[in-house]
């Protein structure tokens, strides 16, 4: 049993050994076959690599030869260009050398000729000096002979001759001056007329005379009832807030606004337009719209001033002066719109200054500002002549001395110190003297209405005062806290007596004092 196991194990081991040997033998044969095949493929790869390397080598050699030929051609071209430049430079150098040699030869010839001329001049000077000495000797001898003949010394004879020549020269000079003055007067008058005529012809503006009424157009007559309100309360509120008389008559689709102050008329017109467009017309709404419209008019005044300054080409004007220029749109001078008048004067001054060879921009500036004193801010300013007031404002806001003097002197209140002043005066007269430009009756009428309102403002407690119905009624609104009912009646009597004493007017003036008490609370 044990032997059989041993034989079996030995057989297995022997089988394994034989199998291992056979496997190694087969593996060795396969490996040799693989090595042979690898050697064959390596040989083929080497052959292919050698052939490809040879072809690449040939290509690189060809490329290198081509690159060499290109570089050689470029190098030869650069050398040729350099040689050409050097030859050109050498040629220019030779030309310059020849030119310099020519110039040197010319300068040498000129120096030689100058030296010869200097010698000649020196010789001539010597000859002239000798002759001058001989002439002096002859002159002295002749003077001595003349003194012996005339029994006068040379100084005495000279004095007599000078005196006689003085008299003749004086008479001739007087005659020449007289003729020159007459000729200058004639030519100056002709030139002045020519300049003025050319200036007037070049500035042609339409004349617009301000009226005291404005027409507010409405779509239908039904709107009139809403504007009047219940028992006329709306129209009374508009008149109290704006100081403009509202005339509602049989004129179809129109309401007339009457007031001498064009600013008030414009505020009333714009306020009515907003109220009618909005549809809500009652006293509280009226007061609110009127206040907003007043602010809008103030802003519009500034915009008008800016546009005017830009149109005339005036720069660096102080904002306060621009605001005053805008206010002139709503002021009139003898019925003539003040802004239009000032624009026209500015253009006339610019043209006339250019004709006279002066600064036209400065002349335009003075022409535009010459009447700013007619738009005073305070009542105290109204006592100062408008030319002086305008000059003071111009000085305050940094205008030049020539401009300030021209503004103050255009009505001869002060002495004229520059040529701008007479130009402003002449152009102001030209603008105001145009046919139809002004109406003095209208201006005196407006002044009478302003004086009427000023009388009311002179009493304590007066809040607003409006002259309406062409000055036949003075409507005074007082502060209810300061004036009671009894004082209101006394105030109406006092104002009427003051008007009767201080003013001259046709017909009669009705003084109405309005006192209103309001109680306002807000529900939150």
mmCIF file of C-alpha atoms in Angstrom, residues 42-204:
data_model
loop_
_atom_site.group_PDB
_atom_site.id
_atom_site.type_symbol
_atom_site.label_atom_id
_atom_site.label_comp_id
_atom_site.label_asym_id
_atom_site.label_seq_id
_atom_site.Cartn_x
_atom_site.Cartn_y
_atom_site.Cartn_z
ATOM 1 C CA UNK A 42 13.216 45.707 -37.235
ATOM 2 C CA UNK A 43 15.255 45.278 -40.397
ATOM 3 C CA UNK A 44 12.317 46.472 -42.480
ATOM 4 C CA UNK A 45 11.733 49.446 -40.152
ATOM 5 C CA UNK A 46 15.410 50.399 -40.310
ATOM 6 C CA UNK A 47 15.333 50.244 -44.096
ATOM 7 C CA UNK A 48 12.224 52.427 -44.218
ATOM 8 C CA UNK A 49 13.710 54.856 -41.681
ATOM 9 C CA UNK A 50 16.935 55.109 -43.670
ATOM 10 C CA UNK A 51 15.025 55.772 -46.875
ATOM 11 C CA UNK A 52 12.808 58.377 -45.208
ATOM 12 C CA UNK A 53 15.841 59.968 -43.543
ATOM 13 C CA UNK A 54 17.594 60.239 -46.854
ATOM 14 C CA UNK A 55 14.548 61.879 -48.455
ATOM 15 C CA UNK A 56 14.188 64.318 -45.509
ATOM 16 C CA UNK A 57 17.885 65.041 -45.663
ATOM 17 C CA UNK A 58 17.660 65.819 -49.367
ATOM 18 C CA UNK A 59 14.616 68.099 -48.749
ATOM 19 C CA UNK A 60 16.363 69.972 -45.933
ATOM 20 C CA UNK A 61 19.473 70.406 -48.040
ATOM 21 C CA UNK A 62 17.315 71.842 -50.871
ATOM 22 C CA UNK A 63 15.507 74.143 -48.463
ATOM 23 C CA UNK A 64 18.794 75.276 -46.962
ATOM 24 C CA UNK A 65 20.158 76.032 -50.412
ATOM 25 C CA UNK A 66 17.000 77.997 -51.330
ATOM 26 C CA UNK A 67 17.162 79.951 -48.038
ATOM 27 C CA UNK A 68 20.838 80.652 -48.634
ATOM 28 C CA UNK A 69 20.088 81.957 -52.123
ATOM 29 C CA UNK A 70 17.288 84.178 -50.755
ATOM 30 C CA UNK A 71 19.477 85.584 -47.988
ATOM 31 C CA UNK A 72 22.268 86.123 -50.466
ATOM 32 C CA UNK A 73 19.924 88.041 -52.791
ATOM 33 C CA UNK A 74 18.629 90.171 -49.944
ATOM 34 C CA UNK A 75 22.146 90.837 -48.724
ATOM 35 C CA UNK A 76 23.221 91.850 -52.205
ATOM 36 C CA UNK A 77 20.161 94.131 -52.468
ATOM 37 C CA UNK A 78 20.972 95.793 -49.128
ATOM 38 C CA UNK A 79 24.564 96.255 -50.201
ATOM 39 C CA UNK A 80 23.417 97.789 -53.494
ATOM 40 C CA UNK A 81 21.048 100.167 -51.684
ATOM 41 C CA UNK A 82 23.779 101.139 -49.243
ATOM 42 C CA UNK A 83 26.186 101.752 -52.093
ATOM 43 C CA UNK A 84 23.593 103.834 -53.887
ATOM 44 C CA UNK A 85 22.948 105.942 -50.763
ATOM 45 C CA UNK A 86 26.652 106.421 -50.224
ATOM 46 C CA UNK A 87 27.088 107.512 -53.821
ATOM 47 C CA UNK A 88 24.165 109.938 -53.477
ATOM 48 C CA UNK A 89 25.617 111.313 -50.232
ATOM 49 C CA UNK A 90 28.995 111.721 -51.893
ATOM 50 C CA UNK A 91 27.346 113.533 -54.806
ATOM 51 C CA UNK A 92 25.489 115.882 -52.445
ATOM 52 C CA UNK A 93 28.697 116.503 -50.526
ATOM 53 C CA UNK A 94 30.524 117.356 -53.753
ATOM 54 C CA UNK A 95 27.661 119.676 -54.770
ATOM 55 C CA UNK A 96 27.729 121.370 -51.360
ATOM 56 C CA UNK A 97 31.489 121.769 -51.555
ATOM 57 C CA UNK A 98 31.229 123.334 -54.996
ATOM 58 C CA UNK A 99 28.407 125.604 -53.800
ATOM 59 C CA UNK A 100 30.388 126.646 -50.725
ATOM 60 C CA UNK A 101 33.415 127.376 -52.837
ATOM 61 C CA UNK A 102 31.238 129.502 -55.154
ATOM 62 C CA UNK A 103 29.796 131.365 -52.175
ATOM 63 C CA UNK A 104 33.241 131.924 -50.752
ATOM 64 C CA UNK A 105 34.459 133.318 -54.040
ATOM 65 C CA UNK A 106 31.414 135.605 -54.236
ATOM 66 C CA UNK A 107 31.851 136.796 -50.649
ATOM 67 C CA UNK A 108 35.515 137.461 -51.342
ATOM 68 C CA UNK A 109 34.585 139.569 -54.351
ATOM 69 C CA UNK A 110 31.984 141.433 -52.279
ATOM 70 C CA UNK A 111 34.501 142.093 -49.515
ATOM 71 C CA UNK A 112 36.955 143.440 -52.041
ATOM 72 C CA UNK A 113 34.303 145.702 -53.579
ATOM 73 C CA UNK A 114 33.182 146.881 -50.101
ATOM 74 C CA UNK A 115 36.710 147.705 -49.103
ATOM 75 C CA UNK A 116 37.207 149.701 -52.286
ATOM 76 C CA UNK A 117 33.885 151.548 -51.712
ATOM 77 C CA UNK A 118 34.805 152.284 -48.088
ATOM 78 C CA UNK A 119 38.078 153.757 -49.219
ATOM 79 C CA UNK A 120 36.254 155.849 -51.838
ATOM 80 C CA UNK A 121 33.690 157.060 -49.222
ATOM 81 C CA UNK A 122 36.422 157.959 -46.768
ATOM 82 C CA UNK A 123 38.156 159.960 -49.465
ATOM 83 C CA UNK A 124 34.908 161.740 -50.337
ATOM 84 C CA UNK A 125 34.242 162.503 -46.660
ATOM 85 C CA UNK A 126 37.616 164.091 -46.352
ATOM 86 C CA UNK A 127 36.900 166.226 -49.437
ATOM 87 C CA UNK A 128 33.433 167.193 -48.076
ATOM 88 C CA UNK A 129 34.852 168.163 -44.700
ATOM 89 C CA UNK A 130 37.405 170.399 -46.379
ATOM 90 C CA UNK A 131 34.686 172.017 -48.502
ATOM 91 C CA UNK A 132 32.482 172.443 -45.405
ATOM 92 C CA UNK A 133 35.275 174.286 -43.630
ATOM 93 C CA UNK A 134 35.704 176.564 -46.645
ATOM 94 C CA UNK A 135 31.911 177.208 -46.744
ATOM 95 C CA UNK A 136 31.856 178.061 -43.047
ATOM 96 C CA UNK A 137 34.643 180.579 -43.574
ATOM 97 C CA UNK A 138 32.799 182.123 -46.537
ATOM 98 C CA UNK A 139 29.511 182.216 -44.541
ATOM 99 C CA UNK A 140 31.174 184.026 -41.638
ATOM 100 C CA UNK A 141 32.742 186.559 -43.939
ATOM 101 C CA UNK A 142 29.369 187.159 -45.699
ATOM 102 C CA UNK A 143 27.565 187.557 -42.362
ATOM 103 C CA UNK A 144 30.180 190.095 -41.257
ATOM 104 C CA UNK A 145 29.754 192.020 -44.517
ATOM 105 C CA UNK A 146 25.927 191.969 -44.136
ATOM 106 C CA UNK A 147 26.195 193.216 -40.541
ATOM 107 C CA UNK A 148 28.392 196.108 -41.731
ATOM 108 C CA UNK A 149 25.963 196.938 -44.606
ATOM 109 C CA UNK A 150 22.696 196.649 -42.543
ATOM 110 C CA UNK A 151 24.141 197.988 -39.311
ATOM 111 C CA UNK A 152 22.430 194.979 -37.547
ATOM 112 C CA UNK A 153 23.966 192.001 -35.876
ATOM 113 C CA UNK A 154 23.139 188.477 -37.039
ATOM 114 C CA UNK A 155 21.045 187.741 -33.890
ATOM 115 C CA UNK A 156 18.946 190.908 -34.346
ATOM 116 C CA UNK A 157 18.310 190.132 -38.028
ATOM 117 C CA UNK A 158 17.323 186.576 -37.065
ATOM 118 C CA UNK A 159 14.842 187.807 -34.457
ATOM 119 C CA UNK A 160 13.196 190.207 -36.951
ATOM 120 C CA UNK A 161 12.919 187.420 -39.503
ATOM 121 C CA UNK A 162 11.428 185.005 -36.943
ATOM 122 C CA UNK A 163 8.819 187.541 -35.828
ATOM 123 C CA UNK A 164 7.701 188.227 -39.380
ATOM 124 C CA UNK A 165 7.517 184.495 -40.116
ATOM 125 C CA UNK A 166 5.537 183.897 -36.913
ATOM 126 C CA UNK A 167 2.806 186.329 -37.950
ATOM 127 C CA UNK A 168 2.518 184.856 -41.433
ATOM 128 C CA UNK A 169 2.532 181.286 -40.113
ATOM 129 C CA UNK A 170 -0.128 182.135 -37.537
ATOM 130 C CA UNK A 171 -2.452 183.646 -40.162
ATOM 131 C CA UNK A 172 -1.917 180.678 -42.487
ATOM 132 C CA UNK A 173 -2.497 178.209 -39.646
ATOM 133 C CA UNK A 174 -5.731 179.922 -38.567
ATOM 134 C CA UNK A 175 -7.057 179.890 -42.104
ATOM 135 C CA UNK A 176 -6.119 176.200 -42.504
ATOM 136 C CA UNK A 177 -7.674 175.246 -39.182
ATOM 137 C CA UNK A 178 -10.906 177.074 -40.028
ATOM 138 C CA UNK A 179 -11.219 175.356 -43.400
ATOM 139 C CA UNK A 180 -10.341 171.995 -41.860
ATOM 140 C CA UNK A 181 -12.978 172.441 -39.139
ATOM 141 C CA UNK A 182 -15.672 173.339 -41.659
ATOM 142 C CA UNK A 183 -14.741 170.387 -43.819
ATOM 143 C CA UNK A 184 -14.670 168.071 -40.775
ATOM 144 C CA UNK A 185 -18.132 169.262 -39.669
ATOM 145 C CA UNK A 186 -19.554 168.571 -43.108
ATOM 146 C CA UNK A 187 -17.952 165.138 -43.403
ATOM 147 C CA UNK A 188 -18.765 164.243 -39.777
ATOM 148 C CA UNK A 189 -22.412 165.143 -40.251
ATOM 149 C CA UNK A 190 -22.558 163.165 -43.478
ATOM 150 C CA UNK A 191 -20.820 160.164 -41.925
ATOM 151 C CA UNK A 192 -23.077 160.288 -38.863
ATOM 152 C CA UNK A 193 -26.199 160.393 -41.030
ATOM 153 C CA UNK A 194 -24.849 157.542 -43.125
ATOM 154 C CA UNK A 195 -24.095 155.385 -40.059
ATOM 155 C CA UNK A 196 -27.502 156.065 -38.485
ATOM 156 C CA UNK A 197 -29.395 155.404 -41.732
ATOM 157 C CA UNK A 198 -27.478 152.170 -42.368
ATOM 158 C CA UNK A 199 -28.085 151.051 -38.795
ATOM 159 C CA UNK A 200 -31.831 151.743 -38.963
ATOM 160 C CA UNK A 201 -32.118 149.985 -42.326
ATOM 161 C CA UNK A 202 -30.313 146.908 -41.067
ATOM 162 C CA UNK A 203 -32.482 146.588 -37.936
ATOM 163 C CA UNK A 204 -36.136 146.234 -38.847
#
